[in-house]
Each structure stands twice: as C-alpha cells, then as structure tokens.
Coordinates of C-alpha atoms in Angstrom, one line a residue:
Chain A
X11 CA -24.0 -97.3 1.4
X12 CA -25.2 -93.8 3.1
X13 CA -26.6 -93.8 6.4
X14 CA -30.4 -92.8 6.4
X15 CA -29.4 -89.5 8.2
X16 CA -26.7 -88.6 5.3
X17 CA -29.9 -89.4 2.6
X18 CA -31.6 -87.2 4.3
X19 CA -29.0 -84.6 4.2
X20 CA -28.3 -84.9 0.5
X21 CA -32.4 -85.0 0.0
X22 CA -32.8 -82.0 2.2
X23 CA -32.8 -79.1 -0.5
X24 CA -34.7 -81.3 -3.1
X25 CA -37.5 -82.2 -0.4
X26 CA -37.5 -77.9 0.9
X27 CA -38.6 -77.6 -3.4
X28 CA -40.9 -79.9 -3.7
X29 CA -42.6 -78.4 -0.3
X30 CA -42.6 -74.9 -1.8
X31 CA -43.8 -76.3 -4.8
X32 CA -46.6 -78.3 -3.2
X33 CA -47.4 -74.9 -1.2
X34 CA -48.1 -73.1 -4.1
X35 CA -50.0 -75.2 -6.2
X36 CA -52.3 -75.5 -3.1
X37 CA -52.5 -71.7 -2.6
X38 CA -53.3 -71.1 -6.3
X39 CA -55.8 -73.9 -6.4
X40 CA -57.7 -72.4 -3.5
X41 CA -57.2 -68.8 -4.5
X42 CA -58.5 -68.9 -7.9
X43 CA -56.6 -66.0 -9.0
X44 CA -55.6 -65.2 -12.9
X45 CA -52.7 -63.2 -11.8
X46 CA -51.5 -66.2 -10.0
X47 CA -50.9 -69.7 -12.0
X48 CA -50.6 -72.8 -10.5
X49 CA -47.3 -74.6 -10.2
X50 CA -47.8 -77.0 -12.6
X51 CA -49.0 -74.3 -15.0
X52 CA -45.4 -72.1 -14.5
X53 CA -43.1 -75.3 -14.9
X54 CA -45.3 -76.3 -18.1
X55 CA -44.5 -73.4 -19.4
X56 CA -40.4 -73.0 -18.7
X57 CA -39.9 -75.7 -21.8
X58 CA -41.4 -73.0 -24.2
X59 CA -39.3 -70.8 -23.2
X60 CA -36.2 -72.5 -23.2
X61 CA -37.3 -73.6 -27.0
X62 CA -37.7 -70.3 -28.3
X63 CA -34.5 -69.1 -29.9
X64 CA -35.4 -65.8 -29.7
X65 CA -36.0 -66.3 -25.8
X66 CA -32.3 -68.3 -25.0
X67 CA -30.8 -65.3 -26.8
X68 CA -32.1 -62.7 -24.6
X69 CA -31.1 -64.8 -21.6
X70 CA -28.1 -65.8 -23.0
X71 CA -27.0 -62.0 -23.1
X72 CA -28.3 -61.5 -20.1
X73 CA -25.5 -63.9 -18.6
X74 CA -23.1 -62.3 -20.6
X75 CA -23.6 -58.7 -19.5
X76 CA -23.7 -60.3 -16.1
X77 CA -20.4 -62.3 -16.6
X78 CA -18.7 -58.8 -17.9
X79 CA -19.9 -56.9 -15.3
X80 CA -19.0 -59.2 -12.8
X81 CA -15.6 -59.8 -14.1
X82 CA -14.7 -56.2 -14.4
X83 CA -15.6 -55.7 -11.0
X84 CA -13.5 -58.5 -9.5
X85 CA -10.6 -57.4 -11.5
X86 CA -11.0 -53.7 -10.5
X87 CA -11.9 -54.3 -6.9
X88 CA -9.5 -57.0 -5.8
X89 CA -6.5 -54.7 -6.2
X90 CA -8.4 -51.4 -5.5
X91 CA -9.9 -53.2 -1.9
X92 CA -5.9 -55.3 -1.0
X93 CA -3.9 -51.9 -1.5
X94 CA -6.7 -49.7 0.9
X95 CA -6.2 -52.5 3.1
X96 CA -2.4 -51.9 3.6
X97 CA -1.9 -48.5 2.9
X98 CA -3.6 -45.6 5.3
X99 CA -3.6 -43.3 2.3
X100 CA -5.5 -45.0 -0.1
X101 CA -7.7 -45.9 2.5
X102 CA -8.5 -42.7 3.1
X103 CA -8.8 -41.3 -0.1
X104 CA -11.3 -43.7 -1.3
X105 CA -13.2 -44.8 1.9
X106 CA -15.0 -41.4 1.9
X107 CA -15.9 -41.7 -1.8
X108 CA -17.3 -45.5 -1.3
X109 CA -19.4 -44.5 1.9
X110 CA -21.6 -42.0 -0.5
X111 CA -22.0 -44.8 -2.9
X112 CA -22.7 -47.7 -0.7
X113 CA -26.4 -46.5 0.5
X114 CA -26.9 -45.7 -3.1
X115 CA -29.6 -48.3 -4.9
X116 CA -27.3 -48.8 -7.9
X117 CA -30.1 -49.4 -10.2
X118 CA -31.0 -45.8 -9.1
X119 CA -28.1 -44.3 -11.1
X120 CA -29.8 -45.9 -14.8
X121 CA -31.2 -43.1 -15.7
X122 CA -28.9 -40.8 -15.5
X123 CA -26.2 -43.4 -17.0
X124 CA -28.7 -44.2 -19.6
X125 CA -28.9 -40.7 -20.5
X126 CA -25.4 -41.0 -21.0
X127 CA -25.0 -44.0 -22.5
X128 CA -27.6 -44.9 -24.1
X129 CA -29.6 -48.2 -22.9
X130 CA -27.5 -50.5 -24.5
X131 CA -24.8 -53.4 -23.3
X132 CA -22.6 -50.8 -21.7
X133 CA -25.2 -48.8 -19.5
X134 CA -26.6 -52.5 -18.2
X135 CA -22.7 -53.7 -17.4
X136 CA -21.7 -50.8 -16.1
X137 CA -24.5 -51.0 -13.5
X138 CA -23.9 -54.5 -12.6
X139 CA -20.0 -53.8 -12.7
X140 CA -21.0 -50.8 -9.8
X141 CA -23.3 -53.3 -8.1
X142 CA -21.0 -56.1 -7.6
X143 CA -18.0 -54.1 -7.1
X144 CA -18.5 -52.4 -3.8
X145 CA -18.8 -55.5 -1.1
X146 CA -15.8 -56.9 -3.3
X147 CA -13.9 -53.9 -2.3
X148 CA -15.1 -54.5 1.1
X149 CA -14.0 -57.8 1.9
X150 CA -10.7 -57.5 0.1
X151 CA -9.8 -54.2 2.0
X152 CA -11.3 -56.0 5.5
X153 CA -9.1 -58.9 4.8
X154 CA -6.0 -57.3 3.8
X155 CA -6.1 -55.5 6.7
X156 CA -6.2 -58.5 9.1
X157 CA -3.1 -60.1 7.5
X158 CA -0.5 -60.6 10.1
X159 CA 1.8 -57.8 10.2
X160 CA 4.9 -60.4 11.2
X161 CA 4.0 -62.5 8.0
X162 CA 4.4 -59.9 6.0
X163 CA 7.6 -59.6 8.4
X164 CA 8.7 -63.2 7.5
X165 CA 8.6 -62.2 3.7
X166 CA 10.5 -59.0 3.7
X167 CA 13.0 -61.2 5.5
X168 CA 13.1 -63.4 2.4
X169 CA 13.4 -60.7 0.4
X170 CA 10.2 -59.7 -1.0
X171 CA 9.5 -56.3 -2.3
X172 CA 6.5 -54.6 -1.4
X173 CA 4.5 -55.5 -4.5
X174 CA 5.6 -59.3 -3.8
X175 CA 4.4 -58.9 -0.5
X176 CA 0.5 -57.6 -1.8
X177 CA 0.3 -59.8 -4.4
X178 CA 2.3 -63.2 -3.1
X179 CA 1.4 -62.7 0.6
X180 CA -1.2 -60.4 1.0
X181 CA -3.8 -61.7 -1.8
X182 CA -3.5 -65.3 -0.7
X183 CA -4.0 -64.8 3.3
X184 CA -7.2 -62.5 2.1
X185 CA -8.6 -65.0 -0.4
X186 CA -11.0 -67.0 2.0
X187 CA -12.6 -62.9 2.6
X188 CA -12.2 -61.9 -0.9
X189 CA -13.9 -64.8 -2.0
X190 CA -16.9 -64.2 0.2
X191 CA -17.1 -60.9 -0.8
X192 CA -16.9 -62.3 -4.4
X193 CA -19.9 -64.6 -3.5
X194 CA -22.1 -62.2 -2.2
X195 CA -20.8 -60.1 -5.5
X196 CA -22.5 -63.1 -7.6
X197 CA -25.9 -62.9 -6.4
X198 CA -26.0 -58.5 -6.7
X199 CA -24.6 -59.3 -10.4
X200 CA -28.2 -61.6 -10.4
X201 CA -30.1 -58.7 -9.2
X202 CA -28.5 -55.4 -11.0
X203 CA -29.0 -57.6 -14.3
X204 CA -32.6 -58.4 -13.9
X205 CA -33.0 -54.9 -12.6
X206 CA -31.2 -53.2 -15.1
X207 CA -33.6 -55.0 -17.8
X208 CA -36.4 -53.6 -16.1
X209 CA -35.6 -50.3 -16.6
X210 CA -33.5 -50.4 -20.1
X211 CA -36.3 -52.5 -21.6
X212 CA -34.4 -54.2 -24.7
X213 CA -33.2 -57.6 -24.2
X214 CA -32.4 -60.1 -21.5
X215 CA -34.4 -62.3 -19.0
X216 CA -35.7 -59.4 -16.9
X217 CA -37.4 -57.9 -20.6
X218 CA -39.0 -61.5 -21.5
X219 CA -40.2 -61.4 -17.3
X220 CA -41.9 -57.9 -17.7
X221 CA -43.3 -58.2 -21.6
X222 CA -45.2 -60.9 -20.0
X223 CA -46.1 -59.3 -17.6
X224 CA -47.3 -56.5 -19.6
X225 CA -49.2 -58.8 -22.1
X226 CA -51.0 -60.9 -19.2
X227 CA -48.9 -64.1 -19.6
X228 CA -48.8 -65.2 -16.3
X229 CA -47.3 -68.6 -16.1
X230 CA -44.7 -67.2 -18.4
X231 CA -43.8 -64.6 -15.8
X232 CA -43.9 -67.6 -13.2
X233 CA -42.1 -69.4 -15.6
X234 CA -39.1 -66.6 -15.8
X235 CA -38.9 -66.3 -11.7
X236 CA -38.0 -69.8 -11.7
X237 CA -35.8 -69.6 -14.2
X238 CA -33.8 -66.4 -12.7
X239 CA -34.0 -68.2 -9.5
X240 CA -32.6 -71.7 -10.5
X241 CA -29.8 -69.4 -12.3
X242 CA -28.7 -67.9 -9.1
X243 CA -28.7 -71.8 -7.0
X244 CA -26.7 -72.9 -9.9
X245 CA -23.7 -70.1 -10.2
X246 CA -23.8 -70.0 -6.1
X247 CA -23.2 -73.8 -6.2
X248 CA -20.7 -73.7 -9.1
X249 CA -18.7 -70.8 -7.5
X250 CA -18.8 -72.4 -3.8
X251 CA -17.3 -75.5 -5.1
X252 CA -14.3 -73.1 -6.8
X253 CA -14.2 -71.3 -3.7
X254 CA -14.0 -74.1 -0.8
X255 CA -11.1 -75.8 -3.6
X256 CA -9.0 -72.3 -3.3
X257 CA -9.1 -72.2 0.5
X258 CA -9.2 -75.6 1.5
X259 CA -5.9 -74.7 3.4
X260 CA -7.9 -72.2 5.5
X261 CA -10.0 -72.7 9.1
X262 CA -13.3 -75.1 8.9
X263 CA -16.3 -72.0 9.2
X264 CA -19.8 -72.8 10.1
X265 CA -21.8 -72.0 7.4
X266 CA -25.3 -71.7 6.3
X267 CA -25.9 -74.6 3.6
X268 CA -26.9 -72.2 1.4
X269 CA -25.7 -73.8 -1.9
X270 CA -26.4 -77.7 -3.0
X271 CA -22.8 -78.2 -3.3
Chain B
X20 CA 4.5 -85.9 19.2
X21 CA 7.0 -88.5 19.1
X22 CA 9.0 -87.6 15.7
X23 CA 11.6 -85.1 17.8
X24 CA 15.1 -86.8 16.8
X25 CA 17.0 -88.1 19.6
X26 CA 20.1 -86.9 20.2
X27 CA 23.0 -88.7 18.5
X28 CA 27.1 -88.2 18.7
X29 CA 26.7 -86.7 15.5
X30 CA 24.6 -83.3 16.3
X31 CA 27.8 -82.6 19.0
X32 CA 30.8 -80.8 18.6
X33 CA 33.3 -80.3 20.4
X34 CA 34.0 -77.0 22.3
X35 CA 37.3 -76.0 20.6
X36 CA 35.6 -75.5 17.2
X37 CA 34.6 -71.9 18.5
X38 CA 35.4 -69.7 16.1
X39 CA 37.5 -66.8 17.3
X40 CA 35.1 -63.7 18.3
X41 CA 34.4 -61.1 16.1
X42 CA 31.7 -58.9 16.1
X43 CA 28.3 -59.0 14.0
X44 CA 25.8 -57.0 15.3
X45 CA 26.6 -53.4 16.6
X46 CA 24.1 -51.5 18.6
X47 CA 24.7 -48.0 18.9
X48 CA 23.1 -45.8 21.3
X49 CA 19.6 -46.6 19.7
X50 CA 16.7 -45.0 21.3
X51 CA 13.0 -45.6 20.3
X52 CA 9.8 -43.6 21.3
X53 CA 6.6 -44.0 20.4
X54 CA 3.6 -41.8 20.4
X55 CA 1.0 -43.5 22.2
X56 CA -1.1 -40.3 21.8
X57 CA -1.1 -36.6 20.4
X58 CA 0.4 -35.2 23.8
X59 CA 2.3 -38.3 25.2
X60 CA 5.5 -40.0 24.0
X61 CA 6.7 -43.3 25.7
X62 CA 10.4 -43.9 25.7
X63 CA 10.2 -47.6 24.5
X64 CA 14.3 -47.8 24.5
X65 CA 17.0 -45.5 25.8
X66 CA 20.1 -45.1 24.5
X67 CA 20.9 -48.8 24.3
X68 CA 24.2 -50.2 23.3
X69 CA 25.7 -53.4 22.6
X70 CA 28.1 -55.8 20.2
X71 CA 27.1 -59.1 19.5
X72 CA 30.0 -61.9 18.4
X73 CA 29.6 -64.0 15.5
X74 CA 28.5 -67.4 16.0
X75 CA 27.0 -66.4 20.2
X76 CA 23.8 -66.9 21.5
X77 CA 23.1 -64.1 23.5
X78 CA 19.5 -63.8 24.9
X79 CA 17.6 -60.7 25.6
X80 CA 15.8 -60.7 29.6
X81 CA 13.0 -58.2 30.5
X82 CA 9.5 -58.1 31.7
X83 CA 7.0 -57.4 29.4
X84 CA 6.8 -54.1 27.9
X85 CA 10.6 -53.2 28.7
X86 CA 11.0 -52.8 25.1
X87 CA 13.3 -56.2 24.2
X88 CA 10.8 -57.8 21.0
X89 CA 11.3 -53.7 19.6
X90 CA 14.9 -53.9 20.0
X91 CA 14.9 -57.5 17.8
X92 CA 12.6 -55.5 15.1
X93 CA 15.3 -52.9 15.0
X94 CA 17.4 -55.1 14.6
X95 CA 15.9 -57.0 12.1
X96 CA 14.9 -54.1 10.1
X97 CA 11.0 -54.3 10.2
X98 CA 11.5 -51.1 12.8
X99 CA 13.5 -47.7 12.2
X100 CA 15.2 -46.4 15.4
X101 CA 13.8 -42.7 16.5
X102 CA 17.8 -42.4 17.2
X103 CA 21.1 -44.2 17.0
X104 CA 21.6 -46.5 14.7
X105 CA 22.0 -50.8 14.1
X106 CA 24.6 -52.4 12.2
X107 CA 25.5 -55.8 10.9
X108 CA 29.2 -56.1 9.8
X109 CA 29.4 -53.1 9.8
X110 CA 26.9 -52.2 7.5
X111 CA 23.9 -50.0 8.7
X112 CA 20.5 -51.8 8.8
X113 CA 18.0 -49.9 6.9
X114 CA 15.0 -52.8 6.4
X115 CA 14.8 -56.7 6.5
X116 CA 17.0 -58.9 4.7
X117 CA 17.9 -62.6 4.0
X118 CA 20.7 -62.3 6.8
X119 CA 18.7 -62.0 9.3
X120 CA 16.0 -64.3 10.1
X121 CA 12.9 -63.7 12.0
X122 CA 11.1 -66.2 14.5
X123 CA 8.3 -64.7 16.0
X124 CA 6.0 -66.1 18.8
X125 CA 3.4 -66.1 16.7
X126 CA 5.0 -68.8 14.4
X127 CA 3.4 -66.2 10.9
X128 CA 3.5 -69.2 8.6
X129 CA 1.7 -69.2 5.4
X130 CA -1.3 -71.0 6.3
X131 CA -2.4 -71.7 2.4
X132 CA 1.2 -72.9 2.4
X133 CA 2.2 -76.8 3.1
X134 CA 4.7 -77.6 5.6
X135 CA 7.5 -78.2 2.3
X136 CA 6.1 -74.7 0.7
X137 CA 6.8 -73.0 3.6
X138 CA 10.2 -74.2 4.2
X139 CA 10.8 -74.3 0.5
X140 CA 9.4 -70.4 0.0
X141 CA 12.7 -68.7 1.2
X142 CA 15.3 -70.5 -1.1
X143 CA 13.0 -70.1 -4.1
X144 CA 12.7 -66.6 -3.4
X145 CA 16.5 -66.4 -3.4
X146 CA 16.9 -68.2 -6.9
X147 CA 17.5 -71.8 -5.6
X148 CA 16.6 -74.5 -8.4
X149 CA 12.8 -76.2 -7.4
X150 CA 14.5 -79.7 -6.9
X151 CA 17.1 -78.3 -4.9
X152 CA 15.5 -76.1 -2.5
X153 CA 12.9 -79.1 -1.9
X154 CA 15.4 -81.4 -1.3
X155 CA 17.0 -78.8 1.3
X156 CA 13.8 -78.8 2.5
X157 CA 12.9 -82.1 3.0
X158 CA 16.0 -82.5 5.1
X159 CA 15.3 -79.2 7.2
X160 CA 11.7 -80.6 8.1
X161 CA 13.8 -84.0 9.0
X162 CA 15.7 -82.2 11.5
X163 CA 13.1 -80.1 13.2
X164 CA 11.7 -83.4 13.8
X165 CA 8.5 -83.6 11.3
X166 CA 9.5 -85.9 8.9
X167 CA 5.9 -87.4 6.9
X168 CA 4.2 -84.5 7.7
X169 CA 5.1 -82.2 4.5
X170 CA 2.2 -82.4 3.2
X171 CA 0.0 -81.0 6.1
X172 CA -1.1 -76.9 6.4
X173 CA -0.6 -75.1 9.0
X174 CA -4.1 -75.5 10.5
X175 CA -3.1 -79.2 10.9
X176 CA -0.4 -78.8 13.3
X177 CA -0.3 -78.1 17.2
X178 CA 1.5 -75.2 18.4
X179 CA 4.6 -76.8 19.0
X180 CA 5.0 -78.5 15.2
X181 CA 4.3 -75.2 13.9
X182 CA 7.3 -73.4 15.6
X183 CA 9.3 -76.1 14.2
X184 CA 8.1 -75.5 11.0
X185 CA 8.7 -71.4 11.4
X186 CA 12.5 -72.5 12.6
X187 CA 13.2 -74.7 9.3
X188 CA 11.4 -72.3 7.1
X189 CA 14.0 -69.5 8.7
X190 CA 16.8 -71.8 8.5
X191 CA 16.3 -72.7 4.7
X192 CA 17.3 -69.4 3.3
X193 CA 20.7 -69.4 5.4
X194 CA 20.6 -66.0 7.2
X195 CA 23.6 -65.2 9.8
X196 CA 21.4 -64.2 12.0
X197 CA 19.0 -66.1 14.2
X198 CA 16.3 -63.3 15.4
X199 CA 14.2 -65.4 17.5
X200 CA 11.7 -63.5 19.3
X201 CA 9.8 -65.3 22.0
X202 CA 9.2 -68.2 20.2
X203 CA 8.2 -70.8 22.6
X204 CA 6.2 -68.2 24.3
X205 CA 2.7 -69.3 23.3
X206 CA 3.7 -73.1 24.3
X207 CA 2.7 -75.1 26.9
X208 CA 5.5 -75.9 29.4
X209 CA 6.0 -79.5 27.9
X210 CA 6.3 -78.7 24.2
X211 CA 8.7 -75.5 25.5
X212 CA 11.1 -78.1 26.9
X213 CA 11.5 -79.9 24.0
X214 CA 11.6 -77.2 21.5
X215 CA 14.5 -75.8 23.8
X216 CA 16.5 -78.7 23.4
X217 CA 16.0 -79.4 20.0
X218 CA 17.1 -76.2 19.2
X219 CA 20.4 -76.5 21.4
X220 CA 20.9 -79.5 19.7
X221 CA 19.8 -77.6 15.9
X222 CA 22.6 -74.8 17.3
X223 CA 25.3 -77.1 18.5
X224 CA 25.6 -78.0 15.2
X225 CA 26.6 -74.7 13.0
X226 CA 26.5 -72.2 15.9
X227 CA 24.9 -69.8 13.8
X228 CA 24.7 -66.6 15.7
X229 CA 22.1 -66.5 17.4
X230 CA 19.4 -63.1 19.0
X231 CA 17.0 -64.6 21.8
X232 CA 14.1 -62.3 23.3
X233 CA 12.3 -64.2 26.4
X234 CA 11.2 -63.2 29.5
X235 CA 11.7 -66.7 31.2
X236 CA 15.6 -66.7 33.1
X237 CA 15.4 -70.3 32.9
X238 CA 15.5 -70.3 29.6
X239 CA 17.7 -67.6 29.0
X240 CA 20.5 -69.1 31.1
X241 CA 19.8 -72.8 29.7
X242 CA 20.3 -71.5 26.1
X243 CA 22.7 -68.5 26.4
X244 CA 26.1 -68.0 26.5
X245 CA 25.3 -64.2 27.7
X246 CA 22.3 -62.8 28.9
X247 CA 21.7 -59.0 28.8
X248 CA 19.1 -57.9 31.2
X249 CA 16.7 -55.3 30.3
X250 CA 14.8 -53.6 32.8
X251 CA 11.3 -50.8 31.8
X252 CA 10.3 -47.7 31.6
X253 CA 12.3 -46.7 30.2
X254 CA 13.6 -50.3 28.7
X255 CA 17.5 -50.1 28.8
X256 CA 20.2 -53.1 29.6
X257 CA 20.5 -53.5 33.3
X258 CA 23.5 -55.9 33.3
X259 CA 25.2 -58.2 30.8
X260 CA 25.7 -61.7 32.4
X261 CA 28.2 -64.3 30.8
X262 CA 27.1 -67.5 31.1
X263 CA 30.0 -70.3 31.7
X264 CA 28.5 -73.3 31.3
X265 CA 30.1 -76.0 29.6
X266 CA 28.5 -77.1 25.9
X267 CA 26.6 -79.4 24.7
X268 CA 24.1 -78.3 27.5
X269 CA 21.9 -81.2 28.2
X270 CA 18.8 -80.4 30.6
X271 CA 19.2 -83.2 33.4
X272 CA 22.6 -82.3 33.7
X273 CA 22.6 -78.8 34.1
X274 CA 19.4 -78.5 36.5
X275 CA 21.4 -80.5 39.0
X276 CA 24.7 -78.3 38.0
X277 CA 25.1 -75.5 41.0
X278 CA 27.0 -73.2 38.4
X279 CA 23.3 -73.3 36.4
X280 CA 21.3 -72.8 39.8
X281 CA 23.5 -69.7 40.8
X282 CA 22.9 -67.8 37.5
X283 CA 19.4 -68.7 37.5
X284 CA 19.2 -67.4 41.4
X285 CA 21.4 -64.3 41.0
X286 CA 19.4 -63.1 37.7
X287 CA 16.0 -63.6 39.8
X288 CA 17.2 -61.4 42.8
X289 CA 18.6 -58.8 40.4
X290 CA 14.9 -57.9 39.2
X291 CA 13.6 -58.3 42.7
X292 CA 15.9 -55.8 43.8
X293 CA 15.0 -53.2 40.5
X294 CA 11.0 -54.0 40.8
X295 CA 10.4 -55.2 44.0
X296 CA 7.4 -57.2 43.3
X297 CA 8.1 -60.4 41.1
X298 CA 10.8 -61.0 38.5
X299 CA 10.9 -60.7 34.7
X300 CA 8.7 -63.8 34.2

C-alpha cells in the first residue's frame, strides 16, 4: 500500500498532462482559430496516423536514421572524447577543431552536405551523427580527465598497460559523465532528425509534420507534435533506466525528474 | 565498526624469524625538480640516498611539502627521477610493477568495483584462476577486518573500511613491496589507531617489506623499525633513526614504555631545532 504522498509522486507527470492538455483545449475553445485545433481534435487524429502504413513507415525510418546516427556517434565519440581526456596532445589537436563546430547550428551544414550527398539516408544520419556527437565528446573528454591520477596508479601497479588502463579504468570511472553526455545526445538525435526532414523533404516524421502543414491539416500537424514529443519522454525514460542500472555503484545526484522512470 | 579481528597468538611471531638483512630498495643520489613555472624550478629532492633491507619497515618523516609522497612515486615507478636513479634488487625501476604496491591516502579504489572486485582485480590481472583469486580474496577482506561486507561499493563504506579495502586489494597481488603513502592520513584519530594496529598485526605476520610516508612521529616510531627524517626546501634525509623496540608492538604497552617516549621526544626536538616553529606534524 503507497502512502498518499508516494501516489501523488507516481501521479505527478500524468496529472502535469492532463493540465497541459486541459490548458489547451480551453485556449482553442476560446480562441476560435483554424490554425489551432482543439485537444481533443489533435489526439483524434494520432489513431489515423498510426493506422496508415504509409505514415508508420516514414516514422519508422525516421527512428532508424536516428538510431544510426546516434549510434555512430557514441561509438566515435566515446573513444575520440576518453583519449583527449588523458592525453594533452590529442586534446589539443582536436579541441581547436571542435570549438569552431560547437556554435555551429548543425542543421545549418544541410545544404551544403545535401549538395554533396544528395538528400537521402546518409545526408539526414550524417547530420544527426554531427549533432549528437559533440556533447558526447564533451562529457567523455570532461570525465576522463577527472579520473583519479592514483587510480590509474593502482592499475599500472597491477600491471595494466596503457590501453587497459583507458579502456578498463578510465571508461568505467567516466561512465556516470559519459552517460549524461549520451542523454543529452538522445534528445539532439530527436531534434537533428525532425530538422533534417524539414529541410531534405522526403520521408520521416518531420515530412508527414510539414506536408500537413503545407496542405492545411492542422490536427494532423498537432497530431505529429505529440507524437515526436511522446517519442522523446519515451527513449529519455528507456535510456535513464539503462543508465541509473550502469552506475548504480556511483554517488546519489540530485536530479531533475525529468523522465517517468 | 566492530568487525576489526582481535588479536590472537596466531597473528605473532616470534622475533628470531628475522630474516637475515639484505638489501631491496637502493636509492641512489636521486634528485627531482619540478617546474612550477617557465622561469622557476623548485628542487623537490636533492641528491637523496638510501638502502632499504628486505622484510623492514622503514618510515619516511617530513613536513608537508619536503618532498617524501614524491620520493615513494619514484620509487614506485609512477615518477621518473630528474637525476640518479631507483633500484629494486638490483634492477633499475623504470615504471610501476606488481612488486611494488601502492597505498595512497586517498584510498583510489574502483568505485564501480565491489569490495571482492576490488580485492579480486589484481590476481586476475596477473592470470590467477576466478575461483582462486576470489577465494584469496575472501580471506584478504577476512583479515582486514570486513568480512559480510563484499558485496558493498565503495560509496558504501566510511573512510576507514575503505583503506582496509585499498590494503587487501594491494596485498592480493603479492608485491614485495609495501608502498604506503600516507594512508591513514585522511582518518579521524580513532579509526587511525585502529588501522595502525591492524596493520602491525597484518605485518607481524609475513614482514613484508614495508615503505611508510607520514608526517605524524607517533606513528612513525610506533610502526617503524627506522625512521629516516626528511627535512624541505630543498627535501633531503636529515637523520636516519633506528628504532629498538621490541616486536609484537602493542599500543598500551609501548605508550607507557620510556624507550618509545624518548624516540618520539628526540625526533620532535630534532625538527624544532631545523624549523624553529612546530614539528613535522
């Protein structure tokens, strides 16, 4: 039996939806506007388009680009960010190079990859890979560098070599960073993808979200938003139980409920 | 924490089973500078010499910043001398190594680690079979005094449990060579009474040799059987002190012994005289 304060607690996100919900369907009621459907009208329409085969194909793409992209990134940045956190030189070589891309709107670069690649699967991945990739790198560079020097001590000692020591000392003490660098990589992936639709205009959620658009059908555009959005809660959720099961060893941190987990 | 072991008959030995003197650690003339910035250099160590014996516990005094924790890291490997050079049986020391193993202050366990994969990383490193090196383990963590808590991460344990859990993680891959450096620095005065008895009593035992860096004379002439004092800037050895005092060392027994008193007295007055104000600790 939970205590009514722990109901509350586990109700707490639900009730926060169900307000926004009611919000809306109050300010479209009184506002009157065609550009603006009512609740009701957007969540009507989310079965249709979760019934149309041609409309779960485009969004099932969607995830995969964003899946591919993200994994590349992860793969690529973990290594790239742990070895510029423990050797000066690489650090230096690539922390120049990152600071011109980091201001850089990655979604920015489409054209000109677009251009090169076409607007295809590739152009779209490699975007989201670029988005995701960079506060990866971050976090895994910023948390190799705050691993104890004497640990790394106490494993020499034992006899690792250096590679043991990145990948066997260095890659586990930097997981609980990596990982939040890894979650914040998650949403971006979100974001480049729908972005990258909207400018390669093929296939994918973001191209069902802005055909809509262009054709008038606003509750379908509604429809999409909350789509996208439930998405994102879902992977956050789904990733932060992975990630609070892989560093359960480390320090209790405060953090924002963010996910439903 | 009541899980320390008590002291049984067992854990003693007599006197006699010294083995015969022979050296293992050769210091030679090793001096260390560091650049602290473009135009200054700070002479960490000068030109320090010394021979350690096999199977001695020989404790390094100093106040803080006289260079003693660098000497260790020489020593140990993690640190290359500007000059001279460090040898163990002869052999020069050119980076870490099994034989020689490292305790620091700040315990550096493995905190996604359990206590048994801590203690248990070392021997698997060096080849030993799973079942084997846990059952080593097991019986490491016994001794230190945490027995039931195997299971528990680092996060989980005071201060105290965890330098226990650093010793037996050091003492499970067998190295010659205790390098302890400060490790009941970070202690409260309590715990660091305890830990320095269980680790007599760990020591009694196999007399491994044994490298002690502290800046407390109490415990330096309680654990030793020399103390080489270092004094700073630049850090060098003042004065090595033998310490005759008759083994097993209990604590009530030797705080009340005027032999004990007079070493801890005479060390005390030597830094006065070199510093004036206050002493190493």
């Amino acid at each position: 039996m939970m205590s009514p304060a722990a109901v509350l607690k586990r109700a707490a996100p639900v009730l926060a939806c169900i307000g926004l919900l009611a919000i809306w369907q109050a300010a479209a009621l009184v506002l009157k506007n065609d550009s603006f459907p009512t609740a009701i009208e957007a969540i009507r329409a989310i079965p249709d388009i979760l019934g149309d085969k041609e409309s779960l194909i485009n969004i099932l793409a969607s995830l995969r680009r964003m899946a591919m992209g993200f994994g590349a990134a992860v793969l690529f940045s973990i290594p790239l960010g742990l070895l510029m956190g423990r050797s000066r030189a690489v650090a230096a070589f690539f922390n120049p190079l990152l600071m011109v891309i980091y201001p850089v709107p990655k979604a920015a670069l489409m054209p000109i990859i677009m251009l090169w690649l076409g607007v295809g699967d590739v152009t779209k991945t490699l975007v989201i890979f670029l988005g995701v990739s960079l506060p990866v790198i971050y976090h895994s560079f910023e948390g190799a560098k705050a691993v104890e020097q004497k640990m790394l001590w106490s494993g020499a000692a034992m006899g690792l070599s250096p590679l043991q020591r990145l990948v066997r000392i260095v890659l586990p003490a930097a997981l609980p960073e990596i990982l939040t660098g890894c979650r914040t990589g998650l949403v971006l992936a979100l974001i480049t993808m729908i972005t990258s639709e909207m400018i390669a205009r093929q296939s994918g959620a973001g191209n069902i979200l802005f055909n809509a658009l262009d054709m008038g059908q606003y509750d379908t555009v509604f429809a999409m938003i909350i789509i996208v959005g439930a998405m994102g809660i879902c992977l956050d959720a789904i990733f932060e139980r992975i990630r609070a099961r892989l560093v359960r060893w480390s320090e209790p941190q405060f953090d924002m409920p963010l996910s439903f987990s | 924490m009541n899980v320390v072991p008590s002291r049984s008959s067992e854990w003693v030995r007599p006197v006699t089973s010294h083995k015969p003197a022979s050296a293992i650690i050769e210091i030679e003339s090793v001096s260390q500078v560091f650049q602290t910035s473009a135009r200054k250099d700070h002479l960490a160590l000068s030109d320090i010499s010394l021979t350690i014996d096999e199977g001695a516990f020989v404790s390094i005094l100093g106040p803080s910043g006289c260079g003693k924790s660098t000497l260790l890291y020489i020593v140990g490997g993690f640190v290359s001398p500007t000059s001279g050079a460090a040898k163990i049986k002869g052999q020069a020391i050119t980076g870490p190594g099994p034989d020689r193993g490292p305790v620091f202050q700040e315990f550096a366990l493995f905190p996604w680690k359990t206590v048994l994969g801590n203690v248990m990383y070392g021997p698997r490193q060096q080849g030993v079979r799973a079942s084997e090196a846990e059952a080593q383990s097991r019986s490491l963590i016994e001794m230190v005094g945490l027995k039931g808590y195997e299971s528990f991460y680092p996060k989980e344990l005071s201060g105290g449990m965890k330098q226990r859990v650093a010793l037996a993680r050091t003492l499970a891959y067998h190295p010659e060579v205790l390098l302890m450096d400060e490790p009941f620095g970070a202690l409260d005065a309590h715990t660091r009474t305890r830990l320095q008895n269980d680790l007599l009593n760990i020591w009694e035992r196999d007399r491994k040799t044994v490298l002690f860096v502290t800046h407390s004379v109490d415990e330096a002439v309680f654990l030793s059987d020399k103390v080489v004092m270092m004094s700073k800037s630049p850090g060098r050895i003042r004065q090595i002190i033998d310490i005759d005092l008759p083994r097993p060392r209990r604590r009530n027994e030797l705080l009340l012994d005027p032999r004990y008193q007079k070493y801890v007295v005479d060390i005390e007055r030597m830094f006065d005289e070199s510093d004036g104000a206050g002493g190493p600790s």
